[in-house]
Amino acid sequence: EDQVTQSPEALRLQEGESSSLNCSYTVSGLRGLFWYRQDPGKGPEFLFTLYSAGEEKEKERLKATLTKKESFLHITAPKPEDSATYLCAVGSNDYKLSFGAGTTVTVRA
Amino acid sequence: NAGVTQTPKFQVLKTGQSMTLQCAQDMNHEYMSWYRQDPGMGLRLIHYSVGAGITDQGEVPNGYNVSRSTTEDFPLRLLSAAPSQTSVYFCASSYSGLKGHSPLHFGNGTRLTVT
């Protein structure tokens, strides 16, 4: 059974304090690893898709990386507007998409 | 473009009542799906559809029905509400869905409470 585990559950940062979120997974044939951002009371919003180990994607202060067993979402010099819950999901060979429980990031000014 | 629109935003039901959660998308996406989100758990797939007239069960289908008569609409029906169905429900769509794993576009959710 596919499994996705995100850590930590919550992360409190000072503005400008860079950090990383982890998404570890076990999957029967990876067909894509997805990162989403979710604001309170809203639906998840797509950030990145990674398909193979070694791949990296960047968007503003966010950078996602992928290895064979885990993905990291690096937040560089975060601002308060980066506060959100970040969700990781993996797609497998049986065409299922499995989500992690998310990491809630709070950035204080 | 409105994207994915869900109604209602909030709903309170009594045990045993039935209701339909509405979902519509204006992106001509083939794939549509329903998830529920509970505290401390990841999004869990309830039902999905790869095109009009085609639906299939996800991870947690019991107590829910779906139909897909048009490309745009994908309603979720609760047959006889139970307290365990208290959750936030999200509808999501994508161009090619599970086949190509293209990114999902989510609605803003329906928060359902069953008393």
JSON list of C-alpha atoms in Angstrom, two decimals:
[
{"chain": "A", "resi": 1, "resn": "GLU", "atom": "CA", "xyz": [0.00, 0.00, 0.00]},
{"chain": "A", "resi": 2, "resn": "ASP", "atom": "CA", "xyz": [1.27, 3.44, -0.93]},
{"chain": "A", "resi": 3, "resn": "GLN", "atom": "CA", "xyz": [2.24, 5.64, 2.02]},
{"chain": "A", "resi": 4, "resn": "VAL", "atom": "CA", "xyz": [3.08, 9.31, 2.31]},
{"chain": "A", "resi": 5, "resn": "THR", "atom": "CA", "xyz": [4.45, 10.79, 5.54]},
{"chain": "A", "resi": 6, "resn": "GLN", "atom": "CA", "xyz": [5.10, 14.49, 6.02]},
{"chain": "A", "resi": 7, "resn": "SER", "atom": "CA", "xyz": [7.25, 16.01, 8.73]},
{"chain": "A", "resi": 8, "resn": "PRO", "atom": "CA", "xyz": [7.15, 18.02, 10.81]},
{"chain": "A", "resi": 9, "resn": "GLU", "atom": "CA", "xyz": [3.42, 18.39, 11.43]},
{"chain": "A", "resi": 10, "resn": "ALA", "atom": "CA", "xyz": [3.91, 22.06, 12.26]},
{"chain": "A", "resi": 11, "resn": "LEU", "atom": "CA", "xyz": [6.73, 24.53, 11.71]},
{"chain": "A", "resi": 12, "resn": "ARG", "atom": "CA", "xyz": [7.05, 27.99, 13.22]},
{"chain": "A", "resi": 13, "resn": "LEU", "atom": "CA", "xyz": [9.56, 30.29, 11.54]},
{"chain": "A", "resi": 14, "resn": "GLN", "atom": "CA", "xyz": [10.74, 33.82, 11.98]},
{"chain": "A", "resi": 15, "resn": "GLU", "atom": "CA", "xyz": [10.56, 35.94, 8.86]},
{"chain": "A", "resi": 16, "resn": "GLY", "atom": "CA", "xyz": [13.74, 35.33, 6.90]},
{"chain": "A", "resi": 17, "resn": "GLU", "atom": "CA", "xyz": [14.52, 32.02, 8.66]},
{"chain": "A", "resi": 18, "resn": "SER", "atom": "CA", "xyz": [14.95, 29.40, 5.93]},
{"chain": "A", "resi": 19, "resn": "SER", "atom": "CA", "xyz": [13.84, 25.81, 6.54]},
{"chain": "A", "resi": 20, "resn": "SER", "atom": "CA", "xyz": [12.78, 22.57, 4.83]},
{"chain": "A", "resi": 21, "resn": "LEU", "atom": "CA", "xyz": [9.72, 20.34, 4.88]},
{"chain": "A", "resi": 22, "resn": "ASN", "atom": "CA", "xyz": [10.01, 16.62, 4.31]},
{"chain": "A", "resi": 23, "resn": "CYS", "atom": "CA", "xyz": [7.80, 14.21, 2.41]},
{"chain": "A", "resi": 24, "resn": "SER", "atom": "CA", "xyz": [8.82, 10.55, 2.57]},
{"chain": "A", "resi": 25, "resn": "TYR", "atom": "CA", "xyz": [6.98, 8.00, 0.49]},
{"chain": "A", "resi": 26, "resn": "THR", "atom": "CA", "xyz": [6.66, 4.36, -0.46]},
{"chain": "A", "resi": 27, "resn": "VAL", "atom": "CA", "xyz": [4.90, 3.74, -3.73]},
{"chain": "A", "resi": 28, "resn": "SER", "atom": "CA", "xyz": [4.54, 0.97, -6.31]},
{"chain": "A", "resi": 29, "resn": "GLY", "atom": "CA", "xyz": [6.10, 2.87, -9.19]},
{"chain": "A", "resi": 30, "resn": "LEU", "atom": "CA", "xyz": [6.20, 6.65, -8.88]},
{"chain": "A", "resi": 31, "resn": "ARG", "atom": "CA", "xyz": [4.26, 8.48, -11.59]},
{"chain": "A", "resi": 32, "resn": "GLY", "atom": "CA", "xyz": [4.71, 11.91, -10.06]},
{"chain": "A", "resi": 33, "resn": "LEU", "atom": "CA", "xyz": [5.15, 13.68, -6.74]},
{"chain": "A", "resi": 34, "resn": "PHE", "atom": "CA", "xyz": [3.01, 16.77, -6.21]},
{"chain": "A", "resi": 35, "resn": "TRP", "atom": "CA", "xyz": [3.25, 19.69, -3.80]},
{"chain": "A", "resi": 36, "resn": "TYR", "atom": "CA", "xyz": [0.19, 21.77, -2.95]},
{"chain": "A", "resi": 37, "resn": "ARG", "atom": "CA", "xyz": [-0.35, 24.81, -0.74]},
{"chain": "A", "resi": 38, "resn": "GLN", "atom": "CA", "xyz": [-3.57, 25.11, 1.28]},
{"chain": "A", "resi": 39, "resn": "ASP", "atom": "CA", "xyz": [-4.73, 28.30, 2.99]},
{"chain": "A", "resi": 40, "resn": "PRO", "atom": "CA", "xyz": [-7.32, 28.16, 5.81]},
{"chain": "A", "resi": 41, "resn": "GLY", "atom": "CA", "xyz": [-10.83, 27.68, 4.46]},
{"chain": "A", "resi": 42, "resn": "LYS", "atom": "CA", "xyz": [-9.59, 27.13, 0.90]},
{"chain": "A", "resi": 43, "resn": "GLY", "atom": "CA", "xyz": [-8.89, 24.21, -1.35]},
{"chain": "A", "resi": 44, "resn": "PRO", "atom": "CA", "xyz": [-5.33, 23.06, -2.09]},
{"chain": "A", "resi": 45, "resn": "GLU", "atom": "CA", "xyz": [-3.49, 25.02, -4.78]},
{"chain": "A", "resi": 46, "resn": "PHE", "atom": "CA", "xyz": [-0.99, 23.28, -7.04]},
{"chain": "A", "resi": 47, "resn": "LEU", "atom": "CA", "xyz": [2.68, 24.24, -6.68]},
{"chain": "A", "resi": 48, "resn": "PHE", "atom": "CA", "xyz": [4.96, 21.65, -8.32]},
{"chain": "A", "resi": 49, "resn": "THR", "atom": "CA", "xyz": [5.17, 18.23, -9.95]},
{"chain": "A", "resi": 50, "resn": "LEU", "atom": "CA", "xyz": [8.38, 16.18, -9.81]},
{"chain": "A", "resi": 51, "resn": "TYR", "atom": "CA", "xyz": [8.78, 13.01, -11.83]},
{"chain": "A", "resi": 52, "resn": "SER", "atom": "CA", "xyz": [12.26, 11.60, -11.30]},
{"chain": "A", "resi": 53, "resn": "ALA", "atom": "CA", "xyz": [15.03, 11.52, -8.70]},
{"chain": "A", "resi": 54, "resn": "GLY", "atom": "CA", "xyz": [17.32, 14.51, -8.96]},
{"chain": "A", "resi": 55, "resn": "GLU", "atom": "CA", "xyz": [14.65, 16.78, -10.39]},
{"chain": "A", "resi": 56, "resn": "GLU", "atom": "CA", "xyz": [14.21, 20.25, -8.87]},
{"chain": "A", "resi": 57, "resn": "LYS", "atom": "CA", "xyz": [11.54, 22.93, -9.34]},
{"chain": "A", "resi": 58, "resn": "GLU", "atom": "CA", "xyz": [11.48, 26.51, -8.06]},
{"chain": "A", "resi": 59, "resn": "LYS", "atom": "CA", "xyz": [8.83, 29.15, -7.56]},
{"chain": "A", "resi": 60, "resn": "GLU", "atom": "CA", "xyz": [9.65, 32.39, -5.79]},
{"chain": "A", "resi": 61, "resn": "ARG", "atom": "CA", "xyz": [10.93, 31.41, -2.31]},
{"chain": "A", "resi": 62, "resn": "LEU", "atom": "CA", "xyz": [10.00, 27.73, -2.72]},
{"chain": "A", "resi": 63, "resn": "LYS", "atom": "CA", "xyz": [12.18, 24.96, -4.11]},
{"chain": "A", "resi": 64, "resn": "ALA", "atom": "CA", "xyz": [11.15, 21.32, -4.35]},
{"chain": "A", "resi": 65, "resn": "THR", "atom": "CA", "xyz": [13.60, 18.44, -4.73]},
{"chain": "A", "resi": 66, "resn": "LEU", "atom": "CA", "xyz": [13.11, 14.71, -5.20]},
{"chain": "A", "resi": 67, "resn": "THR", "atom": "CA", "xyz": [15.06, 11.57, -4.31]},
{"chain": "A", "resi": 68, "resn": "LYS", "atom": "CA", "xyz": [14.00, 7.93, -4.65]},
{"chain": "A", "resi": 69, "resn": "LYS", "atom": "CA", "xyz": [12.47, 7.90, -1.18]},
{"chain": "A", "resi": 70, "resn": "GLU", "atom": "CA", "xyz": [11.63, 11.48, -0.27]},
{"chain": "A", "resi": 71, "resn": "SER", "atom": "CA", "xyz": [11.01, 15.02, -1.39]},
{"chain": "A", "resi": 72, "resn": "PHE", "atom": "CA", "xyz": [11.93, 18.26, 0.28]},
{"chain": "A", "resi": 73, "resn": "LEU", "atom": "CA", "xyz": [10.24, 21.63, 0.04]},
{"chain": "A", "resi": 74, "resn": "HIS", "atom": "CA", "xyz": [12.77, 24.31, 0.89]},
{"chain": "A", "resi": 75, "resn": "ILE", "atom": "CA", "xyz": [11.48, 27.72, 1.94]},
{"chain": "A", "resi": 76, "resn": "THR", "atom": "CA", "xyz": [14.15, 30.38, 1.56]},
{"chain": "A", "resi": 77, "resn": "ALA", "atom": "CA", "xyz": [13.85, 33.64, 3.53]},
{"chain": "A", "resi": 78, "resn": "PRO", "atom": "CA", "xyz": [10.13, 33.11, 4.18]},
{"chain": "A", "resi": 79, "resn": "LYS", "atom": "CA", "xyz": [7.64, 35.93, 4.54]},
{"chain": "A", "resi": 80, "resn": "PRO", "atom": "CA", "xyz": [4.39, 35.93, 6.55]},
{"chain": "A", "resi": 81, "resn": "GLU", "atom": "CA", "xyz": [2.44, 35.35, 3.34]},
{"chain": "A", "resi": 82, "resn": "ASP", "atom": "CA", "xyz": [4.16, 31.95, 3.04]},
{"chain": "A", "resi": 83, "resn": "SER", "atom": "CA", "xyz": [2.15, 30.80, 6.06]},
{"chain": "A", "resi": 84, "resn": "ALA", "atom": "CA", "xyz": [-0.03, 27.89, 4.93]},
{"chain": "A", "resi": 85, "resn": "THR", "atom": "CA", "xyz": [-0.36, 24.12, 5.07]},
{"chain": "A", "resi": 86, "resn": "TYR", "atom": "CA", "xyz": [1.80, 22.37, 2.50]},
{"chain": "A", "resi": 87, "resn": "LEU", "atom": "CA", "xyz": [0.57, 19.04, 1.17]},
{"chain": "A", "resi": 88, "resn": "CYS", "atom": "CA", "xyz": [2.53, 16.35, -0.59]},
{"chain": "A", "resi": 89, "resn": "ALA", "atom": "CA", "xyz": [0.93, 13.70, -2.83]},
{"chain": "A", "resi": 90, "resn": "VAL", "atom": "CA", "xyz": [2.28, 10.79, -4.86]},
{"chain": "A", "resi": 91, "resn": "GLY", "atom": "CA", "xyz": [0.86, 9.12, -7.93]},
{"chain": "A", "resi": 92, "resn": "SER", "atom": "CA", "xyz": [1.57, 5.46, -8.49]},
{"chain": "A", "resi": 93, "resn": "ASN", "atom": "CA", "xyz": [1.47, 2.88, -11.26]},
{"chain": "A", "resi": 94, "resn": "ASP", "atom": "CA", "xyz": [-2.04, 1.83, -10.29]},
{"chain": "A", "resi": 95, "resn": "TYR", "atom": "CA", "xyz": [-3.14, 5.41, -11.01]},
{"chain": "A", "resi": 96, "resn": "LYS", "atom": "CA", "xyz": [-3.92, 6.27, -7.40]},
{"chain": "A", "resi": 97, "resn": "LEU", "atom": "CA", "xyz": [-3.00, 9.57, -5.78]},
{"chain": "A", "resi": 98, "resn": "SER", "atom": "CA", "xyz": [-2.09, 9.39, -2.09]},
{"chain": "A", "resi": 99, "resn": "PHE", "atom": "CA", "xyz": [-1.83, 12.52, 0.08]},
{"chain": "A", "resi": 100, "resn": "GLY", "atom": "CA", "xyz": [0.18, 13.17, 3.20]},
{"chain": "A", "resi": 101, "resn": "ALA", "atom": "CA", "xyz": [-1.41, 14.88, 6.22]},
{"chain": "A", "resi": 102, "resn": "GLY", "atom": "CA", "xyz": [0.48, 18.12, 5.56]},
{"chain": "A", "resi": 103, "resn": "THR", "atom": "CA", "xyz": [2.88, 20.47, 7.31]},
{"chain": "A", "resi": 104, "resn": "THR", "atom": "CA", "xyz": [1.44, 23.69, 8.71]},
{"chain": "A", "resi": 105, "resn": "VAL", "atom": "CA", "xyz": [3.94, 26.54, 8.38]},
{"chain": "A", "resi": 106, "resn": "THR", "atom": "CA", "xyz": [3.59, 29.75, 10.37]},
{"chain": "A", "resi": 107, "resn": "VAL", "atom": "CA", "xyz": [5.94, 32.63, 9.56]},
{"chain": "A", "resi": 108, "resn": "ARG", "atom": "CA", "xyz": [6.10, 35.44, 12.12]},
{"chain": "A", "resi": 109, "resn": "ALA", "atom": "CA", "xyz": [7.06, 38.96, 11.14]},
{"chain": "B", "resi": 1, "resn": "ASN", "atom": "CA", "xyz": [-12.81, 31.35, -15.45]},
{"chain": "B", "resi": 2, "resn": "ALA", "atom": "CA", "xyz": [-14.49, 30.27, -12.23]},
{"chain": "B", "resi": 3, "resn": "GLY", "atom": "CA", "xyz": [-12.47, 27.01, -12.02]},
{"chain": "B", "resi": 4, "resn": "VAL", "atom": "CA", "xyz": [-14.09, 24.48, -9.67]},
{"chain": "B", "resi": 5, "resn": "THR", "atom": "CA", "xyz": [-17.20, 25.70, -7.85]},
{"chain": "B", "resi": 6, "resn": "GLN", "atom": "CA", "xyz": [-18.66, 23.89, -4.87]},
{"chain": "B", "resi": 7, "resn": "THR", "atom": "CA", "xyz": [-21.96, 24.55, -3.13]},
{"chain": "B", "resi": 8, "resn": "PRO", "atom": "CA", "xyz": [-22.94, 24.90, -0.37]},
{"chain": "B", "resi": 9, "resn": "LYS", "atom": "CA", "xyz": [-19.94, 26.15, 1.62]},
{"chain": "B", "resi": 10, "resn": "PHE", "atom": "CA", "xyz": [-21.42, 25.02, 4.94]},
{"chain": "B", "resi": 11, "resn": "GLN", "atom": "CA", "xyz": [-24.08, 22.47, 5.82]},
{"chain": "B", "resi": 12, "resn": "VAL", "atom": "CA", "xyz": [-25.47, 20.98, 9.02]},
{"chain": "B", "resi": 13, "resn": "LEU", "atom": "CA", "xyz": [-27.43, 17.74, 8.80]},
{"chain": "B", "resi": 14, "resn": "LYS", "atom": "CA", "xyz": [-29.12, 15.50, 11.28]},
{"chain": "B", "resi": 15, "resn": "THR", "atom": "CA", "xyz": [-28.31, 11.80, 11.36]},
{"chain": "B", "resi": 16, "resn": "GLY", "atom": "CA", "xyz": [-30.26, 10.00, 8.68]},
{"chain": "B", "resi": 17, "resn": "GLN", "atom": "CA", "xyz": [-30.88, 12.99, 6.44]},
{"chain": "B", "resi": 18, "resn": "SER", "atom": "CA", "xyz": [-29.75, 12.95, 2.83]},
{"chain": "B", "resi": 19, "resn": "MET", "atom": "CA", "xyz": [-28.27, 15.73, 0.74]},
{"chain": "B", "resi": 20, "resn": "THR", "atom": "CA", "xyz": [-26.31, 16.48, -2.40]},
{"chain": "B", "resi": 21, "resn": "LEU", "atom": "CA", "xyz": [-23.07, 18.41, -2.57]},
{"chain": "B", "resi": 22, "resn": "GLN", "atom": "CA", "xyz": [-22.71, 20.21, -5.87]},
{"chain": "B", "resi": 23, "resn": "CYS", "atom": "CA", "xyz": [-19.55, 20.54, -7.93]},
{"chain": "B", "resi": 24, "resn": "ALA", "atom": "CA", "xyz": [-19.11, 22.24, -11.29]},
{"chain": "B", "resi": 25, "resn": "GLN", "atom": "CA", "xyz": [-16.01, 23.02, -13.37]},
{"chain": "B", "resi": 26, "resn": "ASP", "atom": "CA", "xyz": [-15.67, 25.21, -16.45]},
{"chain": "B", "resi": 27, "resn": "MET", "atom": "CA", "xyz": [-12.25, 24.00, -17.65]},
{"chain": "B", "resi": 28, "resn": "ASN", "atom": "CA", "xyz": [-13.54, 21.11, -19.81]},
{"chain": "B", "resi": 29, "resn": "HIS", "atom": "CA", "xyz": [-11.62, 18.66, -17.63]},
{"chain": "B", "resi": 30, "resn": "GLU", "atom": "CA", "xyz": [-12.23, 14.95, -18.24]},
{"chain": "B", "resi": 31, "resn": "TYR", "atom": "CA", "xyz": [-11.38, 13.89, -14.71]},
{"chain": "B", "resi": 32, "resn": "MET", "atom": "CA", "xyz": [-13.33, 14.88, -11.60]},
{"chain": "B", "resi": 33, "resn": "SER", "atom": "CA", "xyz": [-13.12, 13.58, -8.07]},
{"chain": "B", "resi": 34, "resn": "TRP", "atom": "CA", "xyz": [-14.36, 13.99, -4.52]},
{"chain": "B", "resi": 35, "resn": "TYR", "atom": "CA", "xyz": [-12.10, 13.96, -1.45]},
{"chain": "B", "resi": 36, "resn": "ARG", "atom": "CA", "xyz": [-12.75, 14.31, 2.24]},
{"chain": "B", "resi": 37, "resn": "GLN", "atom": "CA", "xyz": [-10.29, 15.98, 4.58]},
{"chain": "B", "resi": 38, "resn": "ASP", "atom": "CA", "xyz": [-10.21, 15.16, 8.27]},
{"chain": "B", "resi": 39, "resn": "PRO", "atom": "CA", "xyz": [-7.85, 16.58, 10.94]},
{"chain": "B", "resi": 40, "resn": "GLY", "atom": "CA", "xyz": [-4.50, 14.80, 11.05]},
{"chain": "B", "resi": 41, "resn": "MET", "atom": "CA", "xyz": [-5.25, 12.75, 7.94]},
{"chain": "B", "resi": 42, "resn": "GLY", "atom": "CA", "xyz": [-4.44, 13.25, 4.32]},
{"chain": "B", "resi": 43, "resn": "LEU", "atom": "CA", "xyz": [-7.08, 13.88, 1.71]},
{"chain": "B", "resi": 44, "resn": "ARG", "atom": "CA", "xyz": [-8.92, 10.64, 1.00]},
{"chain": "B", "resi": 45, "resn": "LEU", "atom": "CA", "xyz": [-10.54, 9.85, -2.30]},
{"chain": "B", "resi": 46, "resn": "ILE", "atom": "CA", "xyz": [-14.27, 9.04, -2.17]},
{"chain": "B", "resi": 47, "resn": "HIS", "atom": "CA", "xyz": [-15.30, 8.65, -5.82]},
{"chain": "B", "resi": 48, "resn": "TYR", "atom": "CA", "xyz": [-13.94, 9.74, -9.15]},
{"chain": "B", "resi": 49, "resn": "SER", "atom": "CA", "xyz": [-14.94, 10.02, -12.79]},
{"chain": "B", "resi": 50, "resn": "VAL", "atom": "CA", "xyz": [-12.81, 9.88, -15.93]},
{"chain": "B", "resi": 51, "resn": "GLY", "atom": "CA", "xyz": [-15.55, 11.24, -18.16]},
{"chain": "B", "resi": 52, "resn": "ALA", "atom": "CA", "xyz": [-19.30, 11.71, -18.56]},
{"chain": "B", "resi": 53, "resn": "GLY", "atom": "CA", "xyz": [-21.14, 8.51, -17.76]},
{"chain": "B", "resi": 54, "resn": "ILE", "atom": "CA", "xyz": [-18.14, 6.88, -16.07]},
{"chain": "B", "resi": 55, "resn": "THR", "atom": "CA", "xyz": [-17.61, 6.75, -12.31]},
{"chain": "B", "resi": 56, "resn": "ASP", "atom": "CA", "xyz": [-15.61, 4.57, -9.95]},
{"chain": "B", "resi": 57, "resn": "GLN", "atom": "CA", "xyz": [-14.97, 4.13, -6.24]},
{"chain": "B", "resi": 58, "resn": "GLY", "atom": "CA", "xyz": [-12.03, 5.54, -4.39]},
{"chain": "B", "resi": 59, "resn": "GLU", "atom": "CA", "xyz": [-10.62, 4.72, -0.98]},
{"chain": "B", "resi": 60, "resn": "VAL", "atom": "CA", "xyz": [-13.66, 5.58, 1.18]},
{"chain": "B", "resi": 61, "resn": "PRO", "atom": "CA", "xyz": [-16.83, 5.23, -0.96]},
{"chain": "B", "resi": 62, "resn": "ASN", "atom": "CA", "xyz": [-19.28, 3.80, 1.58]},
{"chain": "B", "resi": 63, "resn": "GLY", "atom": "CA", "xyz": [-22.28, 6.02, 2.28]},
{"chain": "B", "resi": 64, "resn": "TYR", "atom": "CA", "xyz": [-21.78, 8.15, -0.84]},
{"chain": "B", "resi": 65, "resn": "ASN", "atom": "CA", "xyz": [-23.11, 8.04, -4.40]},
{"chain": "B", "resi": 66, "resn": "VAL", "atom": "CA", "xyz": [-22.04, 9.94, -7.50]},
{"chain": "B", "resi": 67, "resn": "SER", "atom": "CA", "xyz": [-23.12, 10.37, -11.09]},
{"chain": "B", "resi": 68, "resn": "ARG", "atom": "CA", "xyz": [-21.62, 12.20, -14.07]},
{"chain": "B", "resi": 69, "resn": "SER", "atom": "CA", "xyz": [-24.24, 13.11, -16.66]},
{"chain": "B", "resi": 70, "resn": "THR", "atom": "CA", "xyz": [-22.24, 16.05, -18.09]},
{"chain": "B", "resi": 71, "resn": "THR", "atom": "CA", "xyz": [-18.56, 16.96, -18.35]},
{"chain": "B", "resi": 72, "resn": "GLU", "atom": "CA", "xyz": [-19.10, 19.99, -16.12]},
{"chain": "B", "resi": 73, "resn": "ASP", "atom": "CA", "xyz": [-20.98, 18.58, -13.12]},
{"chain": "B", "resi": 74, "resn": "PHE", "atom": "CA", "xyz": [-20.14, 15.90, -10.57]},
{"chain": "B", "resi": 75, "resn": "PRO", "atom": "CA", "xyz": [-22.55, 15.88, -7.59]},
{"chain": "B", "resi": 76, "resn": "LEU", "atom": "CA", "xyz": [-21.88, 13.85, -4.44]},
{"chain": "B", "resi": 77, "resn": "ARG", "atom": "CA", "xyz": [-24.89, 12.39, -2.64]},
{"chain": "B", "resi": 78, "resn": "LEU", "atom": "CA", "xyz": [-24.98, 11.42, 1.01]},
{"chain": "B", "resi": 79, "resn": "LEU", "atom": "CA", "xyz": [-27.65, 8.75, 1.27]},
{"chain": "B", "resi": 80, "resn": "SER", "atom": "CA", "xyz": [-28.23, 8.69, 5.04]},
{"chain": "B", "resi": 81, "resn": "ALA", "atom": "CA", "xyz": [-25.90, 11.02, 6.90]},
{"chain": "B", "resi": 82, "resn": "ALA", "atom": "CA", "xyz": [-23.90, 9.71, 9.86]},
{"chain": "B", "resi": 83, "resn": "PRO", "atom": "CA", "xyz": [-21.73, 11.61, 12.37]},
{"chain": "B", "resi": 84, "resn": "SER", "atom": "CA", "xyz": [-18.66, 9.86, 10.88]},
{"chain": "B", "resi": 85, "resn": "GLN", "atom": "CA", "xyz": [-19.32, 11.83, 7.69]},
{"chain": "B", "resi": 86, "resn": "THR", "atom": "CA", "xyz": [-18.61, 15.12, 9.44]},
{"chain": "B", "resi": 87, "resn": "SER", "atom": "CA", "xyz": [-15.73, 16.45, 7.38]},
{"chain": "B", "resi": 88, "resn": "VAL", "atom": "CA", "xyz": [-14.62, 18.97, 4.80]},
{"chain": "B", "resi": 89, "resn": "TYR", "atom": "CA", "xyz": [-15.37, 17.79, 1.28]},
{"chain": "B", "resi": 90, "resn": "PHE", "atom": "CA", "xyz": [-13.35, 18.89, -1.73]},
{"chain": "B", "resi": 91, "resn": "CYS", "atom": "CA", "xyz": [-14.13, 18.46, -5.38]},
{"chain": "B", "resi": 92, "resn": "ALA", "atom": "CA", "xyz": [-11.16, 18.42, -7.76]},
{"chain": "B", "resi": 93, "resn": "SER", "atom": "CA", "xyz": [-10.70, 18.16, -11.50]},
{"chain": "B", "resi": 94, "resn": "SER", "atom": "CA", "xyz": [-7.84, 17.73, -13.93]},
{"chain": "B", "resi": 95, "resn": "TYR", "atom": "CA", "xyz": [-7.16, 17.44, -17.63]},
{"chain": "B", "resi": 96, "resn": "SER", "atom": "CA", "xyz": [-6.21, 13.79, -17.75]},
{"chain": "B", "resi": 97, "resn": "GLY", "atom": "CA", "xyz": [-6.67, 12.66, -14.17]},
{"chain": "B", "resi": 98, "resn": "LEU", "atom": "CA", "xyz": [-5.03, 9.54, -12.89]},
{"chain": "B", "resi": 99, "resn": "LYS", "atom": "CA", "xyz": [-3.89, 8.40, -16.32]},
{"chain": "B", "resi": 100, "resn": "GLY", "atom": "CA", "xyz": [-1.43, 11.21, -16.78]},
{"chain": "B", "resi": 101, "resn": "HIS", "atom": "CA", "xyz": [-1.33, 12.48, -13.23]},
{"chain": "B", "resi": 102, "resn": "SER", "atom": "CA", "xyz": [-1.85, 16.06, -14.33]},
{"chain": "B", "resi": 103, "resn": "PRO", "atom": "CA", "xyz": [-2.30, 18.47, -11.40]},
{"chain": "B", "resi": 104, "resn": "LEU", "atom": "CA", "xyz": [-5.65, 18.66, -9.66]},
{"chain": "B", "resi": 105, "resn": "HIS", "atom": "CA", "xyz": [-7.63, 21.89, -9.44]},
{"chain": "B", "resi": 106, "resn": "PHE", "atom": "CA", "xyz": [-9.61, 22.03, -6.21]},
{"chain": "B", "resi": 107, "resn": "GLY", "atom": "CA", "xyz": [-12.76, 23.83, -5.19]},
{"chain": "B", "resi": 108, "resn": "ASN", "atom": "CA", "xyz": [-12.91, 25.68, -1.87]},
{"chain": "B", "resi": 109, "resn": "GLY", "atom": "CA", "xyz": [-14.73, 22.90, -0.08]},
{"chain": "B", "resi": 110, "resn": "THR", "atom": "CA", "xyz": [-17.98, 22.17, 1.72]},
{"chain": "B", "resi": 111, "resn": "ARG", "atom": "CA", "xyz": [-17.79, 21.96, 5.49]},
{"chain": "B", "resi": 112, "resn": "LEU", "atom": "CA", "xyz": [-20.35, 19.38, 6.62]},
{"chain": "B", "resi": 113, "resn": "THR", "atom": "CA", "xyz": [-21.43, 18.71, 10.18]},
{"chain": "B", "resi": 114, "resn": "VAL", "atom": "CA", "xyz": [-23.69, 15.77, 11.02]},
{"chain": "B", "resi": 115, "resn": "THR", "atom": "CA", "xyz": [-25.32, 15.85, 14.44]}
]
